[in-house]
Short mmCIF file of C-alpha atoms and ligand atoms in Angstrom, two decimals:
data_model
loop_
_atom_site.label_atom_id
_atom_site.label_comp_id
_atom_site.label_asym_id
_atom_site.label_seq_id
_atom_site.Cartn_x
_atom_site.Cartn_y
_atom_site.Cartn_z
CA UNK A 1 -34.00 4.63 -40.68
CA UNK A 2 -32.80 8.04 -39.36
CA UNK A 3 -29.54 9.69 -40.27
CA UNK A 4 -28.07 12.26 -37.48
CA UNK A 5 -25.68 14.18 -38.13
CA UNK A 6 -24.34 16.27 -35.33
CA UNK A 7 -22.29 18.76 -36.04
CA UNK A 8 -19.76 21.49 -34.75
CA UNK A 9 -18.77 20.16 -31.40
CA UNK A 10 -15.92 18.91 -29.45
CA UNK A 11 -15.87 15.45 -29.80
CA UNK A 12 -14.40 14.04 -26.31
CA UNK A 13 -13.01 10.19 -26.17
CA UNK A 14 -10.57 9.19 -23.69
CA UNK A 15 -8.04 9.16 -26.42
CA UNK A 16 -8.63 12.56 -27.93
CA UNK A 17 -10.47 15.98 -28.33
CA UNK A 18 -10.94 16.91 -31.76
CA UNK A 19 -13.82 19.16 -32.95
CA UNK A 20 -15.56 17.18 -35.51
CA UNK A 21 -19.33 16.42 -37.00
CA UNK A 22 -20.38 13.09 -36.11
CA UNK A 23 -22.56 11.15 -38.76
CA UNK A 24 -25.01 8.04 -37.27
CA UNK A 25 -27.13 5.61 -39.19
CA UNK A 26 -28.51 2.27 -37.96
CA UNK A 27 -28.14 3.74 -34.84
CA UNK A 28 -24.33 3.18 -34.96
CA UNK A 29 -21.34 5.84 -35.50
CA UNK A 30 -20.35 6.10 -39.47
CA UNK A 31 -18.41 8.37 -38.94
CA UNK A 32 -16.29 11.36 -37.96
CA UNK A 33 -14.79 14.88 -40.26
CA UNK A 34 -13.56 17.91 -39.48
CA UNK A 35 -16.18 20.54 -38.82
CA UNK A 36 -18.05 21.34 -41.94
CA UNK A 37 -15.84 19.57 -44.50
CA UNK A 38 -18.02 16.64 -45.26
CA UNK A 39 -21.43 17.26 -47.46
CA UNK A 40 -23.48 14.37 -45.76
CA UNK A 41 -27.07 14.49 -45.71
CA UNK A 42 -29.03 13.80 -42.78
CA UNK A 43 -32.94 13.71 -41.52
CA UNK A 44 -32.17 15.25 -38.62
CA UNK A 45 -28.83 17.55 -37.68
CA UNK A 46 -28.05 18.45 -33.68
CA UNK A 47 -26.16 21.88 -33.61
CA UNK A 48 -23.29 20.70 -30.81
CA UNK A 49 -21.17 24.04 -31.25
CA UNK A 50 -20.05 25.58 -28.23
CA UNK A 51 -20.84 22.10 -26.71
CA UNK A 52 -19.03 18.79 -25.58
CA UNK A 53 -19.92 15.74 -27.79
CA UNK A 54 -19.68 12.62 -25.65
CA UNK A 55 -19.68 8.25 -25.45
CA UNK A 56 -23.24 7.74 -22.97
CA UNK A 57 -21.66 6.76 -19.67
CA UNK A 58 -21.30 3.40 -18.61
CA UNK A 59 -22.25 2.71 -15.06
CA UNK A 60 -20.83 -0.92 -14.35
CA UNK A 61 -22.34 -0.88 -10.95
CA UNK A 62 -25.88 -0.25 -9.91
CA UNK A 63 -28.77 -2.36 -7.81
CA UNK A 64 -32.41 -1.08 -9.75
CA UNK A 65 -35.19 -3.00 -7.37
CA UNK A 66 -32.67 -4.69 -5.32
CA UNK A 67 -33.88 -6.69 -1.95
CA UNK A 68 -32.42 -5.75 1.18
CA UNK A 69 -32.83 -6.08 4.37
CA UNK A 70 -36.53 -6.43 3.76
CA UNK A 71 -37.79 -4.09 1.63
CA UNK A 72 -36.32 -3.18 -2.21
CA UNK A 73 -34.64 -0.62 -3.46
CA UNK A 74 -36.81 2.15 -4.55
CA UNK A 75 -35.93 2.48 -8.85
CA UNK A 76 -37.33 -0.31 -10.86
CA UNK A 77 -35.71 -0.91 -14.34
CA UNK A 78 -38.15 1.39 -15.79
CA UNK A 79 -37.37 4.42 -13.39
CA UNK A 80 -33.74 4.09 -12.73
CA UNK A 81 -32.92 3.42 -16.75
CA UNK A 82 -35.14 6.57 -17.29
CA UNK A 83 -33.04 8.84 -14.78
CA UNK A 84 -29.61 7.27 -15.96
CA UNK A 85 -30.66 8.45 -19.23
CA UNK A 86 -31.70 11.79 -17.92
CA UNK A 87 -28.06 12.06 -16.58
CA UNK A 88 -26.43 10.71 -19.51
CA UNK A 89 -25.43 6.97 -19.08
CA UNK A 90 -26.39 5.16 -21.97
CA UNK A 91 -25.49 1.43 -20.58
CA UNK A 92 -25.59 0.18 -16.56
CA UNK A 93 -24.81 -2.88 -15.39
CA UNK A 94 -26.18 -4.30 -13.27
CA UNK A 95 -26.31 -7.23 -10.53
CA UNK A 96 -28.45 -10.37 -11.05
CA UNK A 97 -28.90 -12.22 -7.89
CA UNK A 98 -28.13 -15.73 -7.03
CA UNK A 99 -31.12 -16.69 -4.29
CA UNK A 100 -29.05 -19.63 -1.83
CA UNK A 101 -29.42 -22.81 -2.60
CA UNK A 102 -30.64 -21.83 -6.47
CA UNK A 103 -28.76 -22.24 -9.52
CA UNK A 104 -27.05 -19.23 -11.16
CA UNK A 105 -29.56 -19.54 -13.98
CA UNK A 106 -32.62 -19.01 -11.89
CA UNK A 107 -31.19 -15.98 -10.48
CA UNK A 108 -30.53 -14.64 -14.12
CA UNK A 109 -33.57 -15.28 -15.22
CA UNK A 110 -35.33 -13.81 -12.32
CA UNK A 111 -32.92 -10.68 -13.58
CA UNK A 112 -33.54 -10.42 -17.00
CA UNK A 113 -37.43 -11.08 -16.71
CA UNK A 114 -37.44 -7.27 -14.04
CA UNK A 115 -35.16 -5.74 -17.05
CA UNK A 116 -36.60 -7.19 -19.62
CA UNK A 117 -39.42 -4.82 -22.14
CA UNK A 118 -38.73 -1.77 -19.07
CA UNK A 119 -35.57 -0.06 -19.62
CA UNK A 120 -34.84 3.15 -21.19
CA UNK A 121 -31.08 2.45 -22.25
CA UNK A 122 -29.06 -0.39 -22.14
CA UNK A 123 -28.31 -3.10 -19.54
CA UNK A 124 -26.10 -5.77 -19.03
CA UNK A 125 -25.81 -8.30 -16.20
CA UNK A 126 -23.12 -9.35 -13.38
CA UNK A 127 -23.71 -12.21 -11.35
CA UNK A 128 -23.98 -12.01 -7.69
CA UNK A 129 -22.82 -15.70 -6.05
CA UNK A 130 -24.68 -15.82 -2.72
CA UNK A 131 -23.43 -19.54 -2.72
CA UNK A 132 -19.96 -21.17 -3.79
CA UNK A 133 -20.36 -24.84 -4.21
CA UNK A 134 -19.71 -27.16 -6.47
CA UNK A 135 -22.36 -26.82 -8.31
CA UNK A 136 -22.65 -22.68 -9.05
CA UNK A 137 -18.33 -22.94 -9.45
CA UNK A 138 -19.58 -25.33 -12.68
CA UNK A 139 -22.03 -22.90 -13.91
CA UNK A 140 -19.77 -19.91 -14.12
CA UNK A 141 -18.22 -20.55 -17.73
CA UNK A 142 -21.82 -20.99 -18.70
CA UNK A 143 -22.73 -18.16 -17.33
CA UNK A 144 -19.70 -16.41 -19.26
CA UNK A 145 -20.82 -17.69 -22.50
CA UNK A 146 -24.30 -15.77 -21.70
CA UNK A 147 -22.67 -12.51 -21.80
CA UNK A 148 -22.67 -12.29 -17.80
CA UNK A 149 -18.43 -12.70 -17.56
CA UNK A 150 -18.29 -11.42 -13.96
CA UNK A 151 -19.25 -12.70 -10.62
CA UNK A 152 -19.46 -10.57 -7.47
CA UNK A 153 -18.15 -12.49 -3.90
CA UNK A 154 -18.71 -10.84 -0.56
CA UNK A 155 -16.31 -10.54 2.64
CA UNK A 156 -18.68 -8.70 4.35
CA UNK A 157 -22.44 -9.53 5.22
CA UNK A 158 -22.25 -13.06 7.23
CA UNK A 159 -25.27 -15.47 6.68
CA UNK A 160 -26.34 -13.11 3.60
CA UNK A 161 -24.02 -12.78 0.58
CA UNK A 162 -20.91 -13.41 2.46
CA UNK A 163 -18.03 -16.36 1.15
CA UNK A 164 -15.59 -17.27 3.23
CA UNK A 165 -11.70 -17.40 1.75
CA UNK A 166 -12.16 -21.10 0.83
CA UNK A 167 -15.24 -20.17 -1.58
CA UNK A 168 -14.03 -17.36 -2.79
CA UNK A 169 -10.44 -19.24 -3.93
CA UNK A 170 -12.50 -21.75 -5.52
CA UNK A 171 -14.38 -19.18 -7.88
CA UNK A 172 -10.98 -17.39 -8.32
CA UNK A 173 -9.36 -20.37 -10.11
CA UNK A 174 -12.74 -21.06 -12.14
CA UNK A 175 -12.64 -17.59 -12.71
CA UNK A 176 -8.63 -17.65 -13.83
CA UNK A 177 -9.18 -20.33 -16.20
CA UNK A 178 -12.17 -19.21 -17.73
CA UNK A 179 -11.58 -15.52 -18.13
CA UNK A 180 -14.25 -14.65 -16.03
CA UNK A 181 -13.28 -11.36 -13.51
CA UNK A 182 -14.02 -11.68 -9.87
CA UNK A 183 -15.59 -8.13 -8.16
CA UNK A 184 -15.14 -8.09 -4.38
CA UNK A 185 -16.83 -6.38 -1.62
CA UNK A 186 -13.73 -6.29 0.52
CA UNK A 187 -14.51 -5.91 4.30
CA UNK A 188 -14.27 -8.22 6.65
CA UNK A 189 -17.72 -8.90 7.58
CA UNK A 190 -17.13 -11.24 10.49
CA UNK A 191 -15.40 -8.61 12.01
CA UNK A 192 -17.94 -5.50 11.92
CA UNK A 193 -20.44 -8.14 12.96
CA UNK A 194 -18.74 -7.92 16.65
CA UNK A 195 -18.56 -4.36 16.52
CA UNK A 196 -21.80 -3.79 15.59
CA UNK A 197 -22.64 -5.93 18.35
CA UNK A 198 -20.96 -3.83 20.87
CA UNK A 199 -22.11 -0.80 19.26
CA UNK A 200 -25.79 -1.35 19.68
CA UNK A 201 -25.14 -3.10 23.35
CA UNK A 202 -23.96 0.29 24.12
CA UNK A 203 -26.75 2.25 22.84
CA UNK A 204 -24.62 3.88 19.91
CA UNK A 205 -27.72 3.33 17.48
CA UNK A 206 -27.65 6.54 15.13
CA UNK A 207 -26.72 6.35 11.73
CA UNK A 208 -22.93 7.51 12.73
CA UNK A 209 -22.20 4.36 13.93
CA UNK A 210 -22.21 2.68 10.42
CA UNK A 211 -19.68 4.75 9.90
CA UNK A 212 -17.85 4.41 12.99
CA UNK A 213 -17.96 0.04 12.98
CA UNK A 214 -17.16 -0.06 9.51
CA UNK A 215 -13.45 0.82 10.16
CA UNK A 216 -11.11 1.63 7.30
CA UNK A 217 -8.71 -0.87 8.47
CA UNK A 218 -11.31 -3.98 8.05
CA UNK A 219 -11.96 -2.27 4.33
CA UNK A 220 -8.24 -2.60 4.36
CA UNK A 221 -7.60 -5.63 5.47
CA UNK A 222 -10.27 -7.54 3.44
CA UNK A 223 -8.38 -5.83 0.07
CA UNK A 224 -5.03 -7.50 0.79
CA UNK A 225 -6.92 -10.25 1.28
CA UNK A 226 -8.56 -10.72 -1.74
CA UNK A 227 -5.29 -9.66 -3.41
CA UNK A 228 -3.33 -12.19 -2.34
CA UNK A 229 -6.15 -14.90 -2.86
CA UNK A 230 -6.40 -13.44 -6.15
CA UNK A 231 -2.47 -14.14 -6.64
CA UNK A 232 -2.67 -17.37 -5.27
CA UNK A 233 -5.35 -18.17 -7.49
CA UNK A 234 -3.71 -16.54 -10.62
CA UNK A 235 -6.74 -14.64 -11.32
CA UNK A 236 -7.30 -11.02 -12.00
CA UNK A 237 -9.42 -8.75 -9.14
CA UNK A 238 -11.59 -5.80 -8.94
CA UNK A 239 -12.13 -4.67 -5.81
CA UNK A 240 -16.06 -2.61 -5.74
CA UNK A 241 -16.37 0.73 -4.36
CA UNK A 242 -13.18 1.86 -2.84
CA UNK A 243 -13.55 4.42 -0.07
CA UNK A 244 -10.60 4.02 2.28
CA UNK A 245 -7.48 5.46 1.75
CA UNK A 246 -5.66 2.41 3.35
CA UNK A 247 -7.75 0.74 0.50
CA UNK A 248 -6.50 2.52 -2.49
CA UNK A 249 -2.33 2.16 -0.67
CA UNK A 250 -3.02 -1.87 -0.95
CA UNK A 251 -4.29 -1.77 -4.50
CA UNK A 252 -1.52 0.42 -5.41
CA UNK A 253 1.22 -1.54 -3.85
CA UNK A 254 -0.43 -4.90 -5.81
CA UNK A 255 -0.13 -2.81 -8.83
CA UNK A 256 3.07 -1.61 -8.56
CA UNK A 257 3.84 -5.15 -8.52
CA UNK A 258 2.65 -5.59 -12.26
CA UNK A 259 -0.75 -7.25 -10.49
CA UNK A 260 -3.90 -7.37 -12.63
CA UNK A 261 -5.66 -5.77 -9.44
CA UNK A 262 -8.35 -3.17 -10.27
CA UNK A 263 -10.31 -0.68 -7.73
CA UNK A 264 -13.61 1.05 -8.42
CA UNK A 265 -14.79 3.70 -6.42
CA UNK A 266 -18.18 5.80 -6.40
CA UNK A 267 -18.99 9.83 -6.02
CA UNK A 268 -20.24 9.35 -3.01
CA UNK A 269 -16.80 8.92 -1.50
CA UNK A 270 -15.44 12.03 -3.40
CA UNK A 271 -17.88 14.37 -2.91
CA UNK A 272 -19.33 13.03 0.52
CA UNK A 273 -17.98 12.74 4.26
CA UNK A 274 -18.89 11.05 7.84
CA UNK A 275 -19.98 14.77 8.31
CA UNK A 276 -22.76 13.61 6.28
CA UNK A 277 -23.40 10.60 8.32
CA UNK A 278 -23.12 12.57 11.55
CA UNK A 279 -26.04 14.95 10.49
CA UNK A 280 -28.58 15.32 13.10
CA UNK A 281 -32.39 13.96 13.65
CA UNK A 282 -31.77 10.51 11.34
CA UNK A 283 -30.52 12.79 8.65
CA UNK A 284 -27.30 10.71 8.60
CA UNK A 285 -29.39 7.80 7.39
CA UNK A 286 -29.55 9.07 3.97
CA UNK A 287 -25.41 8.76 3.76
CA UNK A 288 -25.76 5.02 4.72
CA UNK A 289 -23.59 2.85 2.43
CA UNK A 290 -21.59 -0.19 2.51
CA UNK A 291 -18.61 0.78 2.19
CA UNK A 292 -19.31 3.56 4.35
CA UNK A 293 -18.28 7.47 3.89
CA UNK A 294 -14.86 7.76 5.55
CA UNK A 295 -13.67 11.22 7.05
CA UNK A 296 -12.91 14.31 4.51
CA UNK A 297 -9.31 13.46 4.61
CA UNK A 298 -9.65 9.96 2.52
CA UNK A 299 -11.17 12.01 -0.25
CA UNK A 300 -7.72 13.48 -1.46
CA UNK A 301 -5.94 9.66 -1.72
CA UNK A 302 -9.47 8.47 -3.89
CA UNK A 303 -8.39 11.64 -6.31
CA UNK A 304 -5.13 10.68 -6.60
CA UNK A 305 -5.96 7.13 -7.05
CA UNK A 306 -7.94 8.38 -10.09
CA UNK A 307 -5.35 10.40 -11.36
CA UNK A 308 -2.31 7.77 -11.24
CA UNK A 309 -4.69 5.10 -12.77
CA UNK A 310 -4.33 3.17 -9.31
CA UNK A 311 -8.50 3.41 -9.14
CA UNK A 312 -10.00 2.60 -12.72
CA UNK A 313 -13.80 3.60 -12.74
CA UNK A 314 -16.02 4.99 -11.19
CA UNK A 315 -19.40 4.10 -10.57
CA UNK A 316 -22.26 4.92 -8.47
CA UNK A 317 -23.29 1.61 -6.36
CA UNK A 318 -27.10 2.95 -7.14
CA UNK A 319 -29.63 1.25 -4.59
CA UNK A 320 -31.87 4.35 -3.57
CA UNK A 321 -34.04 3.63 -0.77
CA UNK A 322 -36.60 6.33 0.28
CA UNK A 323 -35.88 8.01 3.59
CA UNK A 324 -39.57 8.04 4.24
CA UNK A 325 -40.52 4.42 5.10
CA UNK A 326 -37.13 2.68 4.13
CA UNK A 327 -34.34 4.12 5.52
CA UNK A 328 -36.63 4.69 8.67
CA UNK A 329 -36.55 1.07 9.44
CA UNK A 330 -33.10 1.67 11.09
CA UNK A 331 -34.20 4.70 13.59
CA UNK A 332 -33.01 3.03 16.67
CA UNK A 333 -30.76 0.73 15.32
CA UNK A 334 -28.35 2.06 12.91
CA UNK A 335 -27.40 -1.62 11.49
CA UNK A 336 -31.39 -2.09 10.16
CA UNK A 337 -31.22 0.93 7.77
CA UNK A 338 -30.73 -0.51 4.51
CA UNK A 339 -27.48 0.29 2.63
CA UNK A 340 -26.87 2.49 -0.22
CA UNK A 341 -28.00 5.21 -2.01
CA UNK A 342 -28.93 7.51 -4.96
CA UNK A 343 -26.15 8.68 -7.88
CA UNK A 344 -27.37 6.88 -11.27
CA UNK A 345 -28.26 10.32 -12.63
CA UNK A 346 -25.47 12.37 -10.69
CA UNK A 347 -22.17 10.67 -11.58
CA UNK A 348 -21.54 12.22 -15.08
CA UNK A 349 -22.71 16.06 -13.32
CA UNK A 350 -20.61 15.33 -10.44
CA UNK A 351 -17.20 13.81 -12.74
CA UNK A 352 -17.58 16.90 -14.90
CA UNK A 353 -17.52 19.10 -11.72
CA UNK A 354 -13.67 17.15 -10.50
CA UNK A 355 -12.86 18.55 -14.28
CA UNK A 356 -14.00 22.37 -13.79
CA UNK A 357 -12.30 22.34 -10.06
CA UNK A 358 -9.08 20.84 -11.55
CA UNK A 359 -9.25 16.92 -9.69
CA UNK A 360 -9.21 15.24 -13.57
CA UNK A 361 -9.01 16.08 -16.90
CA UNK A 362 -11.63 15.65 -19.66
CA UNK A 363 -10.12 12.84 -21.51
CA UNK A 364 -9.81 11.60 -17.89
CA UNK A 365 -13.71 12.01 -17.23
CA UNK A 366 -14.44 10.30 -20.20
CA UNK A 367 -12.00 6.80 -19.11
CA UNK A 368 -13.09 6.60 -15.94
CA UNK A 369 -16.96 7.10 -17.07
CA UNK A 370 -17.22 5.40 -20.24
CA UNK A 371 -14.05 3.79 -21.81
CA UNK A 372 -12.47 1.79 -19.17
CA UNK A 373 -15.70 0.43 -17.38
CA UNK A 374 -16.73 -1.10 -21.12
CA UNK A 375 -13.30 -2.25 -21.39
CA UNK A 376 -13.48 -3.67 -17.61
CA UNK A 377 -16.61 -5.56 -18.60
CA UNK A 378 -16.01 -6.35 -22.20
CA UNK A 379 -18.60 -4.09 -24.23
CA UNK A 380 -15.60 -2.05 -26.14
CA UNK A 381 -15.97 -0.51 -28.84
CA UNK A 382 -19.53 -1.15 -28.96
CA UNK A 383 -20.08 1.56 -25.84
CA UNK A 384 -17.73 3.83 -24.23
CA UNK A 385 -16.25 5.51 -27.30
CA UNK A 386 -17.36 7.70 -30.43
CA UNK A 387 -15.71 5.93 -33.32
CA UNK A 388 -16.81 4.20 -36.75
CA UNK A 389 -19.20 0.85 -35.36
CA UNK A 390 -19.54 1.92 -32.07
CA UNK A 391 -23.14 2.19 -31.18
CA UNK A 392 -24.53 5.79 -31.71
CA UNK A 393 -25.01 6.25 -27.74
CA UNK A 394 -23.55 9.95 -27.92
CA UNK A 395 -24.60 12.67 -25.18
CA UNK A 396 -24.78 16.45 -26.12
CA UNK A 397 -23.08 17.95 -23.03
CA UNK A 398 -23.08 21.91 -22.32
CA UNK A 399 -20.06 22.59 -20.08
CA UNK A 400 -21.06 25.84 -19.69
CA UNK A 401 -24.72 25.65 -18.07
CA UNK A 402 -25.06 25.69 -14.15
CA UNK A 403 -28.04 23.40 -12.37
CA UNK A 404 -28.56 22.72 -8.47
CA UNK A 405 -29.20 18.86 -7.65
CA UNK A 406 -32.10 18.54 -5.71
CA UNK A 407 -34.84 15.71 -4.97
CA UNK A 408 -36.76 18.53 -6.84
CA UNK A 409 -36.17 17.83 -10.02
CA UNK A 410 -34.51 14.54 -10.10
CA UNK A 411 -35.53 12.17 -11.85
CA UNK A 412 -34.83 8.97 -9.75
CA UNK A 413 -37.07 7.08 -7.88
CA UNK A 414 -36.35 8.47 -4.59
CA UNK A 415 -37.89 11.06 -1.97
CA UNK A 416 -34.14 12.68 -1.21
CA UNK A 417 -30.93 13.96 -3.10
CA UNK A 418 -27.74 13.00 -1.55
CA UNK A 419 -25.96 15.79 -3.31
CA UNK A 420 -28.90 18.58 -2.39
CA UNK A 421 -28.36 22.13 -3.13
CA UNK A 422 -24.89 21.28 -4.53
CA UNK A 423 -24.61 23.82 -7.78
CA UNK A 424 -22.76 22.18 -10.50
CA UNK A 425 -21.21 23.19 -13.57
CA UNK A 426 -22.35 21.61 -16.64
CA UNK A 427 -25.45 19.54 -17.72
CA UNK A 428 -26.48 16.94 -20.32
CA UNK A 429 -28.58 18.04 -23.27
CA UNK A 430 -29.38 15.64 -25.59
CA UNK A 431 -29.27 11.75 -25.29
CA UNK A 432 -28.81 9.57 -27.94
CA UNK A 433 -29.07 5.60 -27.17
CA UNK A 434 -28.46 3.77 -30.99
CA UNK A 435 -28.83 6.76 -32.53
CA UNK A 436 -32.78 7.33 -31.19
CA UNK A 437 -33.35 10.19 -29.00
CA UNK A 438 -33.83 9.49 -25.27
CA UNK A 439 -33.78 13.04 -24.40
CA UNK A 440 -33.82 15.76 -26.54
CA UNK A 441 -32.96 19.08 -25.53
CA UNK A 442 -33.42 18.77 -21.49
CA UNK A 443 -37.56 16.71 -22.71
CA UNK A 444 -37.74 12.97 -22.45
CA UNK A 445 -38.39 11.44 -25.34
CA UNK A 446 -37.33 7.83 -24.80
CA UNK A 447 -39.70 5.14 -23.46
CA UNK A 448 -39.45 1.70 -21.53
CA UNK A 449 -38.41 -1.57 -23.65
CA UNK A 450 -35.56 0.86 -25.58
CA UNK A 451 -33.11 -0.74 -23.93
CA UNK A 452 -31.79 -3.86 -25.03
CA UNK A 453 -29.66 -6.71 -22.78
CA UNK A 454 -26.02 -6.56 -24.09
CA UNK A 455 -24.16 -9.90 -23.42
CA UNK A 456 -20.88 -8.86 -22.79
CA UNK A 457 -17.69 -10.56 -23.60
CA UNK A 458 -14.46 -10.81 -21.37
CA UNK A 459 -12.23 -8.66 -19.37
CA UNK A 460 -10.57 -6.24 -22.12
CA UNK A 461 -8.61 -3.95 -19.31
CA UNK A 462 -5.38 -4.54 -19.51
CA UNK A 463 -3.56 -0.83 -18.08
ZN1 ZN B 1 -23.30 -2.68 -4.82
#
């Protein structure tokens, strides 16, 4: 069994920054000593001076061969593991789906048999309920007791995922009583239906018009919602990828109420506009997500939200689909091009870049990254941190380096970047995932069936 020993870097937790060596063996963290002051042997030592010694980011929301709207989304578990490894995230979760009419089970089975022997790095599981009944509400403390201790509901996408607010009380108080946390796609579905409707009846088929039908307000709208369900129900909330400012105002006001409400949102709604959506020849169709980009103006509020704690994490909603062939399927009708898009390998970059132009601070980067989406989802101390036990999943990141993101030289499954040409400040190094070496030096040197499931326990977020 290897010993590592890293040494001479700035050892970043949410908690602190403290230059330190960092000693692993048994691919967990031993532990930590001021620079130089320890005598500890090691097979193998990683020089970190001058560079940023890191937890592997946690990614607690990501769709790797998800089917949609026909086709699937374009990273397996073998090629989206590889290029969250490549961008240093050590752990994803992701969503098992529940098929209708089919137990819970089946659909994490189905799950776990695609992630299973492929990944590079880590996985756990949510549950996606396509179908509250009496039957999957009984499953979901079994489910719990698997490690999968959150279930995603749906307001949006009628006669697909969606639950109307009858179901999605029901799971609430199973979900109260058992410990289990509810994640909510909060827009009213029902609504946009009509509107896309009208939309298309009108001939307003470009990819804009996502944009345009998907109103903030309905985002809005569908988050008090689920709050107040969520109250009613005495169960705790966390409402998935935030992008409307009128979004983030309703979490805040629940949690200025002493609410266990939490909001995640993604980079594509800092970094990324309608102005993206808007660009011309079917270009826009790369930019179509669920929730949608809002206009430049909600990306201030999301910042804010990050800063005063009133948005928790942030994730990336990964479900690439190649523009070539997939999102194609919507030219001439905006509401067939399948949602989502590319970030598994981006998010750290593009979180380290909000730190050089001043929107968070390090230790910040790190929470909303790493520590608080393993808290969220139960896996603390075991990932999100550097401390004694934790498992050795520790990224060597230069600050100081510049790269361009680019389709180029990507490494996800995917024929387009949505961040190309954007220069950014800062770039992972090294990757280590239990102490073995995923990538070593900017060279892959991990390999499919690394990664291991991770049952997780309950909700440990309490701030
Ligand atoms: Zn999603």
């Amino acid at each position: 069994m290897t010993r590592t020993l890293i040494t001479g870097g700035l050892v970043i937790t949410a908690a602190d920054e403290v230059h330190a060596d960092v000693l692993i063996e048994h691919g967990r963290v031993v532990a930590l000593a001021a620079p130089g002051t320890q005598e500890w042997a090691a097979d193998r030592v990683i020089d970190a001076s001058q560079k940023y010694v890191i937890p592997g980011g946690v990614d607690a929301h990501t769709h790797m061969e998800l089917p949609f709207g026909g086709t699937f989304a374009s990273d397996t578990f073998e090629t989206g593991t590889r290029a969250a490894a490549w961008g240093g995230t050590t752990t994803i979760v992701d969503f098992a789906v529940q098929a209708k009419s089919e137990p819970l089970r089946a659909g994490l089975d189905a799950w776990m048999a695609k992630a299973d022997g492929n990944c590079a790095v880590d996985y756990a599981f949510h549950m996606i309920m396509s179908d509250v009944n009496e039957s999957t509400l009984r499953e979901m403390p079994k489910l719990v007791e698997l490690g999968v201790s959150s279930f995603k509901l749906f307001m949006a996408y009628p006669g697909v995922f969606y639950s109307d607010d009858g179901q999605i009380l029901r799971a609430m108080q199973v979900a109260g009583d058992t410990g289990g946390l509810i994640m909510m796609h909060a827009e009213n579905g029902i609504a946009i239906d009509v509107l896309v409707e009208q939309a298309l009846a009108r001939g307003e088929t470009d990819p804009r018009y996502h944009g345009e039908v998907r109103k903030a307000l309905l985002e809005a709208e569908a988050t008090h919602r689920a709050i107040q369900l969520a109250r009613v129900a005495g169960s705790p909330l966390y409402v998935v990828h935030v992008s409307a400012q009128e979004a983030v105002a309703e979490l805040a006001a629940a949690r200025d109420m002493g609410l266990p409400v939490f909001g995640e949102t993604c980079p594509q709604y800092l970094f990324l506009s309608t102005d993206n959506l808007a660009e011309p020849d079917f270009e826009g169709a790369k930019y179509v997500c669920s929730t949608p980009l809002r206009p430049k103006e909600h990306q201030a509020p999301l910042w804010r939200g990050l800063r005063t704690n009133d948005l928790q994490v942030v994730s990336t909603d990964h479900c690439p689909f190649c523009f070539v062939g997939q999102k194609e399927l919507g030219r001439g009708d905006f509401s067939k091009i399948p949602n989502d898009l590319p970030g598994v390998e981006n998010r750290m970059d593009l979180l380290h870049q909000a730190v050089v132009d001043g929107h968070i601070s390090r230790r910040r980067w790190i929470e909303i990254a790493c520590a608080t989406p393993a808290r969220m989802f139960g896996l603390y101390p075991q990932k999100g941190t550097i401390a004694p036990g934790s498992d050795a999943d520790v990224v060597i990141y230069d600050p100081h380096a510049t790269q361009v993101l680019s389709a180029e030289t990507h490494h996800m499954n995917v024929d387009y970047s949505a961040y190309e040409g954007r220069t950014i400040t800062g770039q992972v190094e090294t990757v280590l995932s239990r102490g073995e070496l995923v990538v070593d030096q900017r060279k892959y040197t991990g390999h499919a069936g690394h990664g291991a499931f991770v049952p997780r326990g309950l909700c440990q977020y309490l701030g």
